[in-house]
Amino acid sequence: MTKFSRPAPLDRRSFLTAGSVFAAGFMLPIASAAPPPQQRIPLLGFSLYGMKTLPLNKALTQCASIGYQCVELPVLAGWPADTATFTAATKKDFRANAEKNKLRLSAIMDNLPLLGDEAKHRANLGRLKAAALLAHELAPSDPPLVETVLGGKPAQWDEVKQQFVDRLGEWAQVMADAKVKLAVKAHISNAMQRPEQLAWVIDQVKNPWLTAAYDYSHFELQKLTMAETIQPLASKMTFVHVKDAEGEPGKFKFLLPGEGKTDYKELFSQLSQAGYTGDIVVEVSGQVFSQAGYDPIAAAKKCFAALPPIGTKQASR
């Protein structure tokens, strides 16, 4: 099995033609009941969730100059790209700068707590539609997926798991209509916190537009191994976040990659062996970027230096 190594920067046309090196594993949306396989190479990226204080165009330029090849764009309420306030001119500018810097837009991040009353549920459906539309506006030839956590509390799982299935079924239908993937993530502090719970929900919904976002830090805090967390999600995951963590459920903190004990060389190897071909994106936790003195550019550089290469070719640093 070919191990991950970081590819040299590619423009959008180049990476679409370079996919013969990889097994088909990422699903690009087109007008069909289910998205067909499209060959794709994995890139290393940085989530702009960790760069809220920077203008979007500066954030893109900095990510590209450091060596990242893709980004995740948060559209949460109050953020620079909030779907409720993101103007047509700003969208056009973002798309132009992403193309100029040869950065793939891998994902759009929102934070959509699934539980709540019917009004909240309808509001979430509206935000999903807006995020899916934005995906097509910003990258029409290769729309990014939409990624979110789901909220709730760990002790609630048995009580709310059927509601997760029911509401995610509606969410998935919105995304199927828009032809954009939705990737949901298990979170250490949420009702859905374990890989088998996430796999069960996806299996129950049975909609190919609903997929898994994988973040080992949440499982590492539960003393789960990489192998036992990747295996149940291998056929379902379309997006990966990376960060470090220390502590245990109820008393933990997230860290930058390299500050904890996560073996990323092993993680990337196991993801490759499992057939994963999506992007791998650094996520800086709010626990980190909310600290006094946090420097988003310095953090992005530190993360890049701490991670092994991914892709088909070793890129110079």
PDB file of C-alpha atoms in Angstrom:
ATOM      1  CA  MET A   1       0.000   0.000   0.000  1.00  0.00           C
ATOM      2  CA  THR A   2       1.435   3.385  -0.975  1.00  0.00           C
ATOM      3  CA  LYS A   3       2.175   5.553   2.069  1.00  0.00           C
ATOM      4  CA  PHE A   4       1.138   9.207   2.195  1.00  0.00           C
ATOM      5  CA  SER A   5       3.732  11.803   1.212  1.00  0.00           C
ATOM      6  CA  ARG A   6       3.062  15.493   0.686  1.00  0.00           C
ATOM      7  CA  PRO A   7       2.563  16.418  -3.017  1.00  0.00           C
ATOM      8  CA  ALA A   8       4.079  19.444  -4.652  1.00  0.00           C
ATOM      9  CA  PRO A   9       1.547  22.278  -5.085  1.00  0.00           C
ATOM     10  CA  LEU A  10      -0.948  21.558  -7.853  1.00  0.00           C
ATOM     11  CA  ASP A  11      -3.439  23.739  -9.604  1.00  0.00           C
ATOM     12  CA  ARG A  12      -7.039  22.562  -9.832  1.00  0.00           C
ATOM     13  CA  ARG A  13      -6.605  21.122 -13.344  1.00  0.00           C
ATOM     14  CA  SER A  14      -3.431  19.256 -12.366  1.00  0.00           C
ATOM     15  CA  PHE A  15      -4.862  17.487  -9.345  1.00  0.00           C
ATOM     16  CA  LEU A  16      -7.952  16.379 -11.264  1.00  0.00           C
ATOM     17  CA  THR A  17      -5.724  14.662 -13.848  1.00  0.00           C
ATOM     18  CA  ALA A  18      -3.224  13.274 -11.352  1.00  0.00           C
ATOM     19  CA  GLY A  19      -5.649  10.961  -9.587  1.00  0.00           C
ATOM     20  CA  SER A  20      -4.509   7.796 -11.365  1.00  0.00           C
ATOM     21  CA  VAL A  21      -1.877   7.357  -8.647  1.00  0.00           C
ATOM     22  CA  PHE A  22      -4.628   6.893  -6.053  1.00  0.00           C
ATOM     23  CA  ALA A  23      -7.491   4.527  -5.473  1.00  0.00           C
ATOM     24  CA  ALA A  24     -10.853   6.132  -6.101  1.00  0.00           C
ATOM     25  CA  GLY A  25     -12.297   7.045  -2.734  1.00  0.00           C
ATOM     26  CA  PHE A  26     -13.760  10.568  -2.749  1.00  0.00           C
ATOM     27  CA  MET A  27     -17.194  11.214  -4.145  1.00  0.00           C
ATOM     28  CA  LEU A  28     -17.695  14.342  -6.199  1.00  0.00           C
ATOM     29  CA  PRO A  29     -21.331  15.455  -6.462  1.00  0.00           C
ATOM     30  CA  ILE A  30     -23.046  15.473  -9.818  1.00  0.00           C
ATOM     31  CA  ALA A  31     -26.673  15.242 -10.879  1.00  0.00           C
ATOM     32  CA  SER A  32     -27.450  11.687  -9.808  1.00  0.00           C
ATOM     33  CA  ALA A  33     -29.121   9.852  -6.952  1.00  0.00           C
ATOM     34  CA  ALA A  34     -25.718   9.009  -5.484  1.00  0.00           C
ATOM     35  CA  PRO A  35     -22.328  10.618  -6.116  1.00  0.00           C
ATOM     36  CA  PRO A  36     -20.090   8.450  -8.340  1.00  0.00           C
ATOM     37  CA  PRO A  37     -16.416   7.819  -7.545  1.00  0.00           C
ATOM     38  CA  GLN A  38     -13.914  10.432  -8.729  1.00  0.00           C
ATOM     39  CA  GLN A  39     -10.170   9.961  -8.464  1.00  0.00           C
ATOM     40  CA  ARG A  40      -8.631  12.507  -6.118  1.00  0.00           C
ATOM     41  CA  ILE A  41      -5.351  13.052  -4.310  1.00  0.00           C
ATOM     42  CA  PRO A  42      -5.186  13.892  -0.589  1.00  0.00           C
ATOM     43  CA  LEU A  43      -3.830  17.286   0.416  1.00  0.00           C
ATOM     44  CA  LEU A  44      -2.740  18.742   3.740  1.00  0.00           C
ATOM     45  CA  GLY A  45      -4.689  21.796   4.801  1.00  0.00           C
ATOM     46  CA  PHE A  46      -5.414  24.277   7.553  1.00  0.00           C
ATOM     47  CA  SER A  47      -8.840  25.194   8.866  1.00  0.00           C
ATOM     48  CA  LEU A  48      -9.464  28.934   8.852  1.00  0.00           C
ATOM     49  CA  TYR A  49     -11.316  28.240  12.107  1.00  0.00           C
ATOM     50  CA  GLY A  50      -7.891  28.929  13.614  1.00  0.00           C
ATOM     51  CA  MET A  51      -7.525  32.268  11.790  1.00  0.00           C
ATOM     52  CA  LYS A  52     -10.695  34.149  12.729  1.00  0.00           C
ATOM     53  CA  THR A  53      -8.803  37.394  13.425  1.00  0.00           C
ATOM     54  CA  LEU A  54      -7.190  37.531   9.964  1.00  0.00           C
ATOM     55  CA  PRO A  55      -8.850  38.925   6.829  1.00  0.00           C
ATOM     56  CA  LEU A  56      -9.785  35.973   4.650  1.00  0.00           C
ATOM     57  CA  ASN A  57      -7.439  36.901   1.828  1.00  0.00           C
ATOM     58  CA  LYS A  58      -4.496  37.278   4.199  1.00  0.00           C
ATOM     59  CA  ALA A  59      -5.346  33.918   5.739  1.00  0.00           C
ATOM     60  CA  LEU A  60      -5.302  32.263   2.315  1.00  0.00           C
ATOM     61  CA  THR A  61      -1.994  33.847   1.377  1.00  0.00           C
ATOM     62  CA  GLN A  62      -0.401  32.808   4.655  1.00  0.00           C
ATOM     63  CA  CYS A  63      -1.627  29.209   4.369  1.00  0.00           C
ATOM     64  CA  ALA A  64      -0.231  28.912   0.845  1.00  0.00           C
ATOM     65  CA  SER A  65       3.109  30.479   1.770  1.00  0.00           C
ATOM     66  CA  ILE A  66       3.536  28.052   4.676  1.00  0.00           C
ATOM     67  CA  GLY A  67       2.946  25.098   2.341  1.00  0.00           C
ATOM     68  CA  TYR A  68      -0.650  24.069   2.938  1.00  0.00           C
ATOM     69  CA  GLN A  69      -2.566  23.056  -0.167  1.00  0.00           C
ATOM     70  CA  CYS A  70      -6.165  23.266   0.988  1.00  0.00           C
ATOM     71  CA  VAL A  71      -8.313  25.051   3.545  1.00  0.00           C
ATOM     72  CA  GLU A  72     -11.545  24.671   5.450  1.00  0.00           C
ATOM     73  CA  LEU A  73     -13.790  27.736   5.598  1.00  0.00           C
ATOM     74  CA  PRO A  74     -15.895  28.308   8.741  1.00  0.00           C
ATOM     75  CA  VAL A  75     -19.276  29.933   8.087  1.00  0.00           C
ATOM     76  CA  LEU A  76     -20.437  30.090  11.689  1.00  0.00           C
ATOM     77  CA  ALA A  77     -22.570  32.990  12.841  1.00  0.00           C
ATOM     78  CA  GLY A  78     -20.437  36.058  13.459  1.00  0.00           C
ATOM     79  CA  TRP A  79     -17.439  34.786  11.456  1.00  0.00           C
ATOM     80  CA  PRO A  80     -16.018  36.539   8.370  1.00  0.00           C
ATOM     81  CA  ALA A  81     -17.713  34.051   6.011  1.00  0.00           C
ATOM     82  CA  ASP A  82     -20.981  33.713   7.948  1.00  0.00           C
ATOM     83  CA  THR A  83     -23.485  32.574   5.327  1.00  0.00           C
ATOM     84  CA  ALA A  84     -25.948  35.171   6.612  1.00  0.00           C
ATOM     85  CA  THR A  85     -23.597  38.094   5.883  1.00  0.00           C
ATOM     86  CA  PHE A  86     -21.094  36.837   3.268  1.00  0.00           C
ATOM     87  CA  THR A  87     -21.538  39.244   0.341  1.00  0.00           C
ATOM     88  CA  ALA A  88     -21.337  38.406  -3.356  1.00  0.00           C
ATOM     89  CA  ALA A  89     -18.278  40.631  -3.743  1.00  0.00           C
ATOM     90  CA  THR A  90     -16.491  38.951  -0.831  1.00  0.00           C
ATOM     91  CA  LYS A  91     -17.322  35.508  -2.186  1.00  0.00           C
ATOM     92  CA  LYS A  92     -15.882  36.457  -5.582  1.00  0.00           C
ATOM     93  CA  ASP A  93     -12.750  37.803  -3.912  1.00  0.00           C
ATOM     94  CA  PHE A  94     -12.322  34.655  -1.819  1.00  0.00           C
ATOM     95  CA  ARG A  95     -12.678  32.383  -4.829  1.00  0.00           C
ATOM     96  CA  ALA A  96     -10.177  34.422  -6.847  1.00  0.00           C
ATOM     97  CA  ASN A  97      -7.626  34.400  -4.041  1.00  0.00           C
ATOM     98  CA  ALA A  98      -8.020  30.676  -3.393  1.00  0.00           C
ATOM     99  CA  GLU A  99      -7.376  30.017  -7.087  1.00  0.00           C
ATOM    100  CA  LYS A 100      -4.462  32.461  -7.150  1.00  0.00           C
ATOM    101  CA  ASN A 101      -2.862  30.696  -4.193  1.00  0.00           C
ATOM    102  CA  LYS A 102      -3.661  27.262  -5.652  1.00  0.00           C
ATOM    103  CA  LEU A 103      -5.597  26.241  -2.551  1.00  0.00           C
ATOM    104  CA  ARG A 104      -8.374  23.685  -2.751  1.00  0.00           C
ATOM    105  CA  LEU A 105     -11.428  24.469  -0.637  1.00  0.00           C
ATOM    106  CA  SER A 106     -11.859  21.120   1.098  1.00  0.00           C
ATOM    107  CA  ALA A 107     -14.713  21.854   3.462  1.00  0.00           C
ATOM    108  CA  ILE A 108     -17.154  24.417   4.768  1.00  0.00           C
ATOM    109  CA  MET A 109     -17.521  24.285   8.554  1.00  0.00           C
ATOM    110  CA  ASP A 110     -20.698  25.156  10.385  1.00  0.00           C
ATOM    111  CA  ASN A 111     -21.802  24.401  13.931  1.00  0.00           C
ATOM    112  CA  LEU A 112     -25.335  23.019  13.821  1.00  0.00           C
ATOM    113  CA  PRO A 113     -26.577  21.543  17.110  1.00  0.00           C
ATOM    114  CA  LEU A 114     -28.993  18.850  16.035  1.00  0.00           C
ATOM    115  CA  LEU A 115     -31.144  18.806  19.166  1.00  0.00           C
ATOM    116  CA  GLY A 116     -33.668  21.519  19.940  1.00  0.00           C
ATOM    117  CA  ASP A 117     -37.181  22.556  19.022  1.00  0.00           C
ATOM    118  CA  GLU A 118     -38.711  22.472  15.556  1.00  0.00           C
ATOM    119  CA  ALA A 119     -37.849  26.127  14.903  1.00  0.00           C
ATOM    120  CA  LYS A 120     -34.170  25.392  15.528  1.00  0.00           C
ATOM    121  CA  HIS A 121     -34.362  22.361  13.279  1.00  0.00           C
ATOM    122  CA  ARG A 122     -35.826  24.458  10.436  1.00  0.00           C
ATOM    123  CA  ALA A 123     -33.153  27.104  10.975  1.00  0.00           C
ATOM    124  CA  ASN A 124     -30.476  24.416  10.670  1.00  0.00           C
ATOM    125  CA  LEU A 125     -31.987  23.192   7.413  1.00  0.00           C
ATOM    126  CA  GLY A 126     -31.805  26.752   6.125  1.00  0.00           C
ATOM    127  CA  ARG A 127     -28.152  27.088   7.099  1.00  0.00           C
ATOM    128  CA  LEU A 128     -27.364  23.758   5.411  1.00  0.00           C
ATOM    129  CA  LYS A 129     -28.972  24.968   2.198  1.00  0.00           C
ATOM    130  CA  ALA A 130     -26.984  28.203   2.397  1.00  0.00           C
ATOM    131  CA  ALA A 131     -23.729  26.330   3.020  1.00  0.00           C
ATOM    132  CA  ALA A 132     -24.371  23.984   0.090  1.00  0.00           C
ATOM    133  CA  LEU A 133     -25.107  26.915  -2.202  1.00  0.00           C
ATOM    134  CA  LEU A 134     -21.895  28.580  -1.045  1.00  0.00           C
ATOM    135  CA  ALA A 135     -19.966  25.394  -1.824  1.00  0.00           C
ATOM    136  CA  HIS A 136     -21.061  25.628  -5.456  1.00  0.00           C
ATOM    137  CA  GLU A 137     -20.414  29.378  -5.613  1.00  0.00           C
ATOM    138  CA  LEU A 138     -16.863  29.159  -4.267  1.00  0.00           C
ATOM    139  CA  ALA A 139     -15.737  26.004  -6.088  1.00  0.00           C
ATOM    140  CA  PRO A 140     -18.226  25.103  -8.831  1.00  0.00           C
ATOM    141  CA  SER A 141     -15.986  22.494 -10.465  1.00  0.00           C
ATOM    142  CA  ASP A 142     -15.157  20.744  -7.186  1.00  0.00           C
ATOM    143  CA  PRO A 143     -17.643  21.758  -4.449  1.00  0.00           C
ATOM    144  CA  PRO A 144     -16.360  21.229  -0.904  1.00  0.00           C
ATOM    145  CA  LEU A 145     -18.280  19.169   1.611  1.00  0.00           C
ATOM    146  CA  VAL A 146     -20.021  20.712   4.626  1.00  0.00           C
ATOM    147  CA  GLU A 147     -18.714  19.595   8.022  1.00  0.00           C
ATOM    148  CA  THR A 148     -20.287  19.925  11.475  1.00  0.00           C
ATOM    149  CA  VAL A 149     -20.503  18.557  14.985  1.00  0.00           C
ATOM    150  CA  LEU A 150     -23.969  17.799  16.361  1.00  0.00           C
ATOM    151  CA  GLY A 151     -24.050  18.784  20.034  1.00  0.00           C
ATOM    152  CA  GLY A 152     -25.891  17.204  22.930  1.00  0.00           C
ATOM    153  CA  LYS A 153     -24.302  15.588  25.996  1.00  0.00           C
ATOM    154  CA  PRO A 154     -22.632  12.153  26.229  1.00  0.00           C
ATOM    155  CA  ALA A 155     -25.156  10.885  28.788  1.00  0.00           C
ATOM    156  CA  GLN A 156     -28.008  11.635  26.361  1.00  0.00           C
ATOM    157  CA  TRP A 157     -27.029   9.186  23.623  1.00  0.00           C
ATOM    158  CA  ASP A 158     -29.559   6.438  24.278  1.00  0.00           C
ATOM    159  CA  GLU A 159     -32.304   9.018  24.715  1.00  0.00           C
ATOM    160  CA  VAL A 160     -31.604  11.027  21.555  1.00  0.00           C
ATOM    161  CA  LYS A 161     -30.046   8.598  19.073  1.00  0.00           C
ATOM    162  CA  GLN A 162     -33.306   8.057  17.174  1.00  0.00           C
ATOM    163  CA  GLN A 163     -33.768  11.810  16.897  1.00  0.00           C
ATOM    164  CA  PHE A 164     -30.255  11.965  15.447  1.00  0.00           C
ATOM    165  CA  VAL A 165     -31.289   9.451  12.784  1.00  0.00           C
ATOM    166  CA  ASP A 166     -34.568  11.195  11.995  1.00  0.00           C
ATOM    167  CA  ARG A 167     -33.182  14.705  11.727  1.00  0.00           C
ATOM    168  CA  LEU A 168     -30.004  13.690   9.941  1.00  0.00           C
ATOM    169  CA  GLY A 169     -32.222  11.957   7.413  1.00  0.00           C
ATOM    170  CA  GLU A 170     -33.780  15.342   6.645  1.00  0.00           C
ATOM    171  CA  TRP A 171     -30.385  17.033   6.631  1.00  0.00           C
ATOM    172  CA  ALA A 172     -29.023  14.432   4.233  1.00  0.00           C
ATOM    173  CA  GLN A 173     -31.939  14.934   1.856  1.00  0.00           C
ATOM    174  CA  VAL A 174     -31.217  18.680   1.745  1.00  0.00           C
ATOM    175  CA  MET A 175     -27.611  17.876   0.833  1.00  0.00           C
ATOM    176  CA  ALA A 176     -28.639  15.263  -1.735  1.00  0.00           C
ATOM    177  CA  ASP A 177     -30.863  17.847  -3.418  1.00  0.00           C
ATOM    178  CA  ALA A 178     -27.950  20.314  -3.417  1.00  0.00           C
ATOM    179  CA  LYS A 179     -25.456  17.604  -4.429  1.00  0.00           C
ATOM    180  CA  VAL A 180     -22.987  18.463  -1.688  1.00  0.00           C
ATOM    181  CA  LYS A 181     -21.624  16.001   0.889  1.00  0.00           C
ATOM    182  CA  LEU A 182     -22.336  16.431   4.597  1.00  0.00           C
ATOM    183  CA  ALA A 183     -19.668  15.107   6.986  1.00  0.00           C
ATOM    184  CA  VAL A 184     -20.612  14.852  10.673  1.00  0.00           C
ATOM    185  CA  LYS A 185     -18.100  14.425  13.477  1.00  0.00           C
ATOM    186  CA  ALA A 186     -18.154  12.551  16.762  1.00  0.00           C
ATOM    187  CA  HIS A 187     -17.086  14.875  19.607  1.00  0.00           C
ATOM    188  CA  ILE A 188     -15.831  14.008  23.086  1.00  0.00           C
ATOM    189  CA  SER A 189     -18.320  16.420  24.692  1.00  0.00           C
ATOM    190  CA  ASN A 190     -21.333  15.604  22.500  1.00  0.00           C
ATOM    191  CA  ALA A 191     -24.059  12.969  22.609  1.00  0.00           C
ATOM    192  CA  MET A 192     -22.368  11.167  19.715  1.00  0.00           C
ATOM    193  CA  GLN A 193     -18.799  10.697  20.862  1.00  0.00           C
ATOM    194  CA  ARG A 194     -17.734   7.218  19.740  1.00  0.00           C
ATOM    195  CA  PRO A 195     -16.907   5.855  16.263  1.00  0.00           C
ATOM    196  CA  GLU A 196     -19.452   3.048  16.443  1.00  0.00           C
ATOM    197  CA  GLN A 197     -22.190   5.569  17.271  1.00  0.00           C
ATOM    198  CA  LEU A 198     -21.292   7.661  14.235  1.00  0.00           C
ATOM    199  CA  ALA A 199     -21.161   4.568  12.023  1.00  0.00           C
ATOM    200  CA  TRP A 200     -24.548   3.397  13.336  1.00  0.00           C
ATOM    201  CA  VAL A 201     -26.241   6.715  12.566  1.00  0.00           C
ATOM    202  CA  ILE A 202     -24.889   6.775   9.018  1.00  0.00           C
ATOM    203  CA  ASP A 203     -25.980   3.170   8.458  1.00  0.00           C
ATOM    204  CA  GLN A 204     -29.468   3.973   9.741  1.00  0.00           C
ATOM    205  CA  VAL A 205     -29.911   7.046   7.549  1.00  0.00           C
ATOM    206  CA  LYS A 206     -28.789   5.186   4.415  1.00  0.00           C
ATOM    207  CA  ASN A 207     -28.149   8.298   2.332  1.00  0.00           C
ATOM    208  CA  PRO A 208     -24.811   8.428   0.454  1.00  0.00           C
ATOM    209  CA  TRP A 209     -24.625  12.203   0.906  1.00  0.00           C
ATOM    210  CA  LEU A 210     -24.241  11.725   4.686  1.00  0.00           C
ATOM    211  CA  THR A 211     -20.655  10.820   5.571  1.00  0.00           C
ATOM    212  CA  ALA A 212     -18.235  10.845   8.497  1.00  0.00           C
ATOM    213  CA  ALA A 213     -15.652  13.429   9.511  1.00  0.00           C
ATOM    214  CA  TYR A 214     -12.861  11.723  11.459  1.00  0.00           C
ATOM    215  CA  ASP A 215     -10.876  13.390  14.250  1.00  0.00           C
ATOM    216  CA  TYR A 216      -8.704  11.016  16.264  1.00  0.00           C
ATOM    217  CA  SER A 217      -8.151  13.524  19.091  1.00  0.00           C
ATOM    218  CA  HIS A 218     -11.706  12.919  20.359  1.00  0.00           C
ATOM    219  CA  PHE A 219     -11.165   9.155  20.368  1.00  0.00           C
ATOM    220  CA  GLU A 220      -7.666   9.314  21.821  1.00  0.00           C
ATOM    221  CA  LEU A 221      -9.137  11.025  24.895  1.00  0.00           C
ATOM    222  CA  GLN A 222     -11.358   7.942  25.304  1.00  0.00           C
ATOM    223  CA  LYS A 223      -8.270   5.682  25.219  1.00  0.00           C
ATOM    224  CA  LEU A 224      -9.301   4.175  21.882  1.00  0.00           C
ATOM    225  CA  THR A 225      -6.655   3.040  19.405  1.00  0.00           C
ATOM    226  CA  MET A 226      -6.347   4.345  15.866  1.00  0.00           C
ATOM    227  CA  ALA A 227      -7.184   0.942  14.409  1.00  0.00           C
ATOM    228  CA  GLU A 228     -10.402   0.477  16.389  1.00  0.00           C
ATOM    229  CA  THR A 229     -11.616   3.965  15.445  1.00  0.00           C
ATOM    230  CA  ILE A 230     -10.675   3.926  11.772  1.00  0.00           C
ATOM    231  CA  GLN A 231     -12.084   0.461  11.046  1.00  0.00           C
ATOM    232  CA  PRO A 232     -15.798   1.203  11.624  1.00  0.00           C
ATOM    233  CA  LEU A 233     -15.567   4.473   9.717  1.00  0.00           C
ATOM    234  CA  ALA A 234     -13.189   3.547   6.888  1.00  0.00           C
ATOM    235  CA  SER A 235     -15.895   3.235   4.237  1.00  0.00           C
ATOM    236  CA  LYS A 236     -17.759   6.300   5.495  1.00  0.00           C
ATOM    237  CA  MET A 237     -15.170   9.014   6.115  1.00  0.00           C
ATOM    238  CA  THR A 238     -14.695  11.826   3.598  1.00  0.00           C
ATOM    239  CA  PHE A 239     -12.871  14.351   5.788  1.00  0.00           C
ATOM    240  CA  VAL A 240     -10.186  14.296   8.496  1.00  0.00           C
ATOM    241  CA  HIS A 241      -9.280  16.848  11.157  1.00  0.00           C
ATOM    242  CA  VAL A 242      -6.005  16.595  13.076  1.00  0.00           C
ATOM    243  CA  LYS A 243      -4.980  18.090  16.410  1.00  0.00           C
ATOM    244  CA  ASP A 244      -3.499  16.811  19.668  1.00  0.00           C
ATOM    245  CA  ALA A 245      -5.241  16.349  23.005  1.00  0.00           C
ATOM    246  CA  GLU A 246      -4.434  15.427  26.562  1.00  0.00           C
ATOM    247  CA  GLY A 247      -6.526  14.439  29.569  1.00  0.00           C
ATOM    248  CA  GLU A 248      -9.674  12.346  29.751  1.00  0.00           C
ATOM    249  CA  PRO A 249     -13.424  12.750  29.201  1.00  0.00           C
ATOM    250  CA  GLY A 250     -14.671  15.589  31.365  1.00  0.00           C
ATOM    251  CA  LYS A 251     -11.197  16.990  31.983  1.00  0.00           C
ATOM    252  CA  PHE A 252      -9.156  17.553  28.856  1.00  0.00           C
ATOM    253  CA  LYS A 253      -7.590  20.133  26.617  1.00  0.00           C
ATOM    254  CA  PHE A 254      -6.854  20.208  22.924  1.00  0.00           C
ATOM    255  CA  LEU A 255      -3.392  21.089  21.669  1.00  0.00           C
ATOM    256  CA  LEU A 256      -1.655  21.894  18.412  1.00  0.00           C
ATOM    257  CA  PRO A 257      -0.279  18.941  16.444  1.00  0.00           C
ATOM    258  CA  GLY A 258       3.125  18.085  17.852  1.00  0.00           C
ATOM    259  CA  GLU A 259       2.330  19.286  21.367  1.00  0.00           C
ATOM    260  CA  GLY A 260       0.847  15.955  22.460  1.00  0.00           C
ATOM    261  CA  LYS A 261       1.573  12.284  21.888  1.00  0.00           C
ATOM    262  CA  THR A 262      -0.325  11.555  18.666  1.00  0.00           C
ATOM    263  CA  ASP A 263       1.809   9.583  16.205  1.00  0.00           C
ATOM    264  CA  TYR A 264       0.835  11.262  12.919  1.00  0.00           C
ATOM    265  CA  LYS A 265       3.102   9.112  10.799  1.00  0.00           C
ATOM    266  CA  GLU A 266       1.211   6.080  12.063  1.00  0.00           C
ATOM    267  CA  LEU A 267      -2.151   7.814  11.741  1.00  0.00           C
ATOM    268  CA  PHE A 268      -1.526   8.787   8.120  1.00  0.00           C
ATOM    269  CA  SER A 269      -0.275   5.266   7.377  1.00  0.00           C
ATOM    270  CA  GLN A 270      -3.386   3.668   8.851  1.00  0.00           C
ATOM    271  CA  LEU A 271      -5.664   6.073   6.990  1.00  0.00           C
ATOM    272  CA  SER A 272      -3.872   5.177   3.760  1.00  0.00           C
ATOM    273  CA  GLN A 273      -4.185   1.453   4.449  1.00  0.00           C
ATOM    274  CA  ALA A 274      -7.900   1.959   5.086  1.00  0.00           C
ATOM    275  CA  GLY A 275      -8.245   3.496   1.616  1.00  0.00           C
ATOM    276  CA  TYR A 276      -8.818   7.096   2.717  1.00  0.00           C
ATOM    277  CA  THR A 277      -8.159   9.588  -0.101  1.00  0.00           C
ATOM    278  CA  GLY A 278      -9.765  12.770   1.222  1.00  0.00           C
ATOM    279  CA  ASP A 279      -7.934  15.780   2.575  1.00  0.00           C
ATOM    280  CA  ILE A 280      -6.361  16.049   6.028  1.00  0.00           C
ATOM    281  CA  VAL A 281      -6.899  19.425   7.673  1.00  0.00           C
ATOM    282  CA  VAL A 282      -5.400  20.912  10.834  1.00  0.00           C
ATOM    283  CA  GLU A 283      -8.052  22.191  13.246  1.00  0.00           C
ATOM    284  CA  VAL A 284      -6.966  24.595  15.981  1.00  0.00           C
ATOM    285  CA  SER A 285      -9.386  24.225  18.869  1.00  0.00           C
ATOM    286  CA  GLY A 286     -11.206  27.193  20.348  1.00  0.00           C
ATOM    287  CA  GLN A 287      -9.474  26.208  23.603  1.00  0.00           C
ATOM    288  CA  VAL A 288      -6.232  27.210  21.890  1.00  0.00           C
ATOM    289  CA  PHE A 289      -7.124  30.203  19.738  1.00  0.00           C
ATOM    290  CA  SER A 290      -9.060  31.869  22.560  1.00  0.00           C
ATOM    291  CA  GLN A 291      -5.937  32.069  24.724  1.00  0.00           C
ATOM    292  CA  ALA A 292      -4.267  35.460  25.206  1.00  0.00           C
ATOM    293  CA  GLY A 293      -1.343  35.943  22.857  1.00  0.00           C
ATOM    294  CA  TYR A 294      -2.466  33.347  20.309  1.00  0.00           C
ATOM    295  CA  ASP A 295      -0.800  34.009  16.942  1.00  0.00           C
ATOM    296  CA  PRO A 296      -2.645  32.278  14.071  1.00  0.00           C
ATOM    297  CA  ILE A 297       0.256  32.466  11.631  1.00  0.00           C
ATOM    298  CA  ALA A 298       2.785  31.132  14.129  1.00  0.00           C
ATOM    299  CA  ALA A 299       0.346  28.341  15.045  1.00  0.00           C
ATOM    300  CA  ALA A 300      -0.139  27.371  11.395  1.00  0.00           C
ATOM    301  CA  LYS A 301       3.625  27.239  10.861  1.00  0.00           C
ATOM    302  CA  LYS A 302       4.140  25.136  13.988  1.00  0.00           C
ATOM    303  CA  CYS A 303       1.481  22.642  12.925  1.00  0.00           C
ATOM    304  CA  PHE A 304       2.898  22.307   9.418  1.00  0.00           C
ATOM    305  CA  ALA A 305       6.387  21.629  10.760  1.00  0.00           C
ATOM    306  CA  ALA A 306       5.065  18.982  13.174  1.00  0.00           C
ATOM    307  CA  LEU A 307       3.180  16.903  10.591  1.00  0.00           C
ATOM    308  CA  PRO A 308       4.637  14.297   8.225  1.00  0.00           C
ATOM    309  CA  PRO A 309       3.975  14.635   4.494  1.00  0.00           C
ATOM    310  CA  ILE A 310       0.872  13.285   2.793  1.00  0.00           C
ATOM    311  CA  GLY A 311       0.071  12.709  -0.873  1.00  0.00           C
ATOM    312  CA  THR A 312       2.052  11.158  -3.691  1.00  0.00           C
ATOM    313  CA  LYS A 313       5.242  13.190  -3.737  1.00  0.00           C
ATOM    314  CA  GLN A 314       7.593  14.554  -1.076  1.00  0.00           C
ATOM    315  CA  ALA A 315       7.482  18.335  -1.187  1.00  0.00           C
ATOM    316  CA  SER A 316      10.378  20.462  -0.001  1.00  0.00           C
ATOM    317  CA  ARG A 317       9.670  22.519   3.099  1.00  0.00           C
TER     318      ARG A 317
END
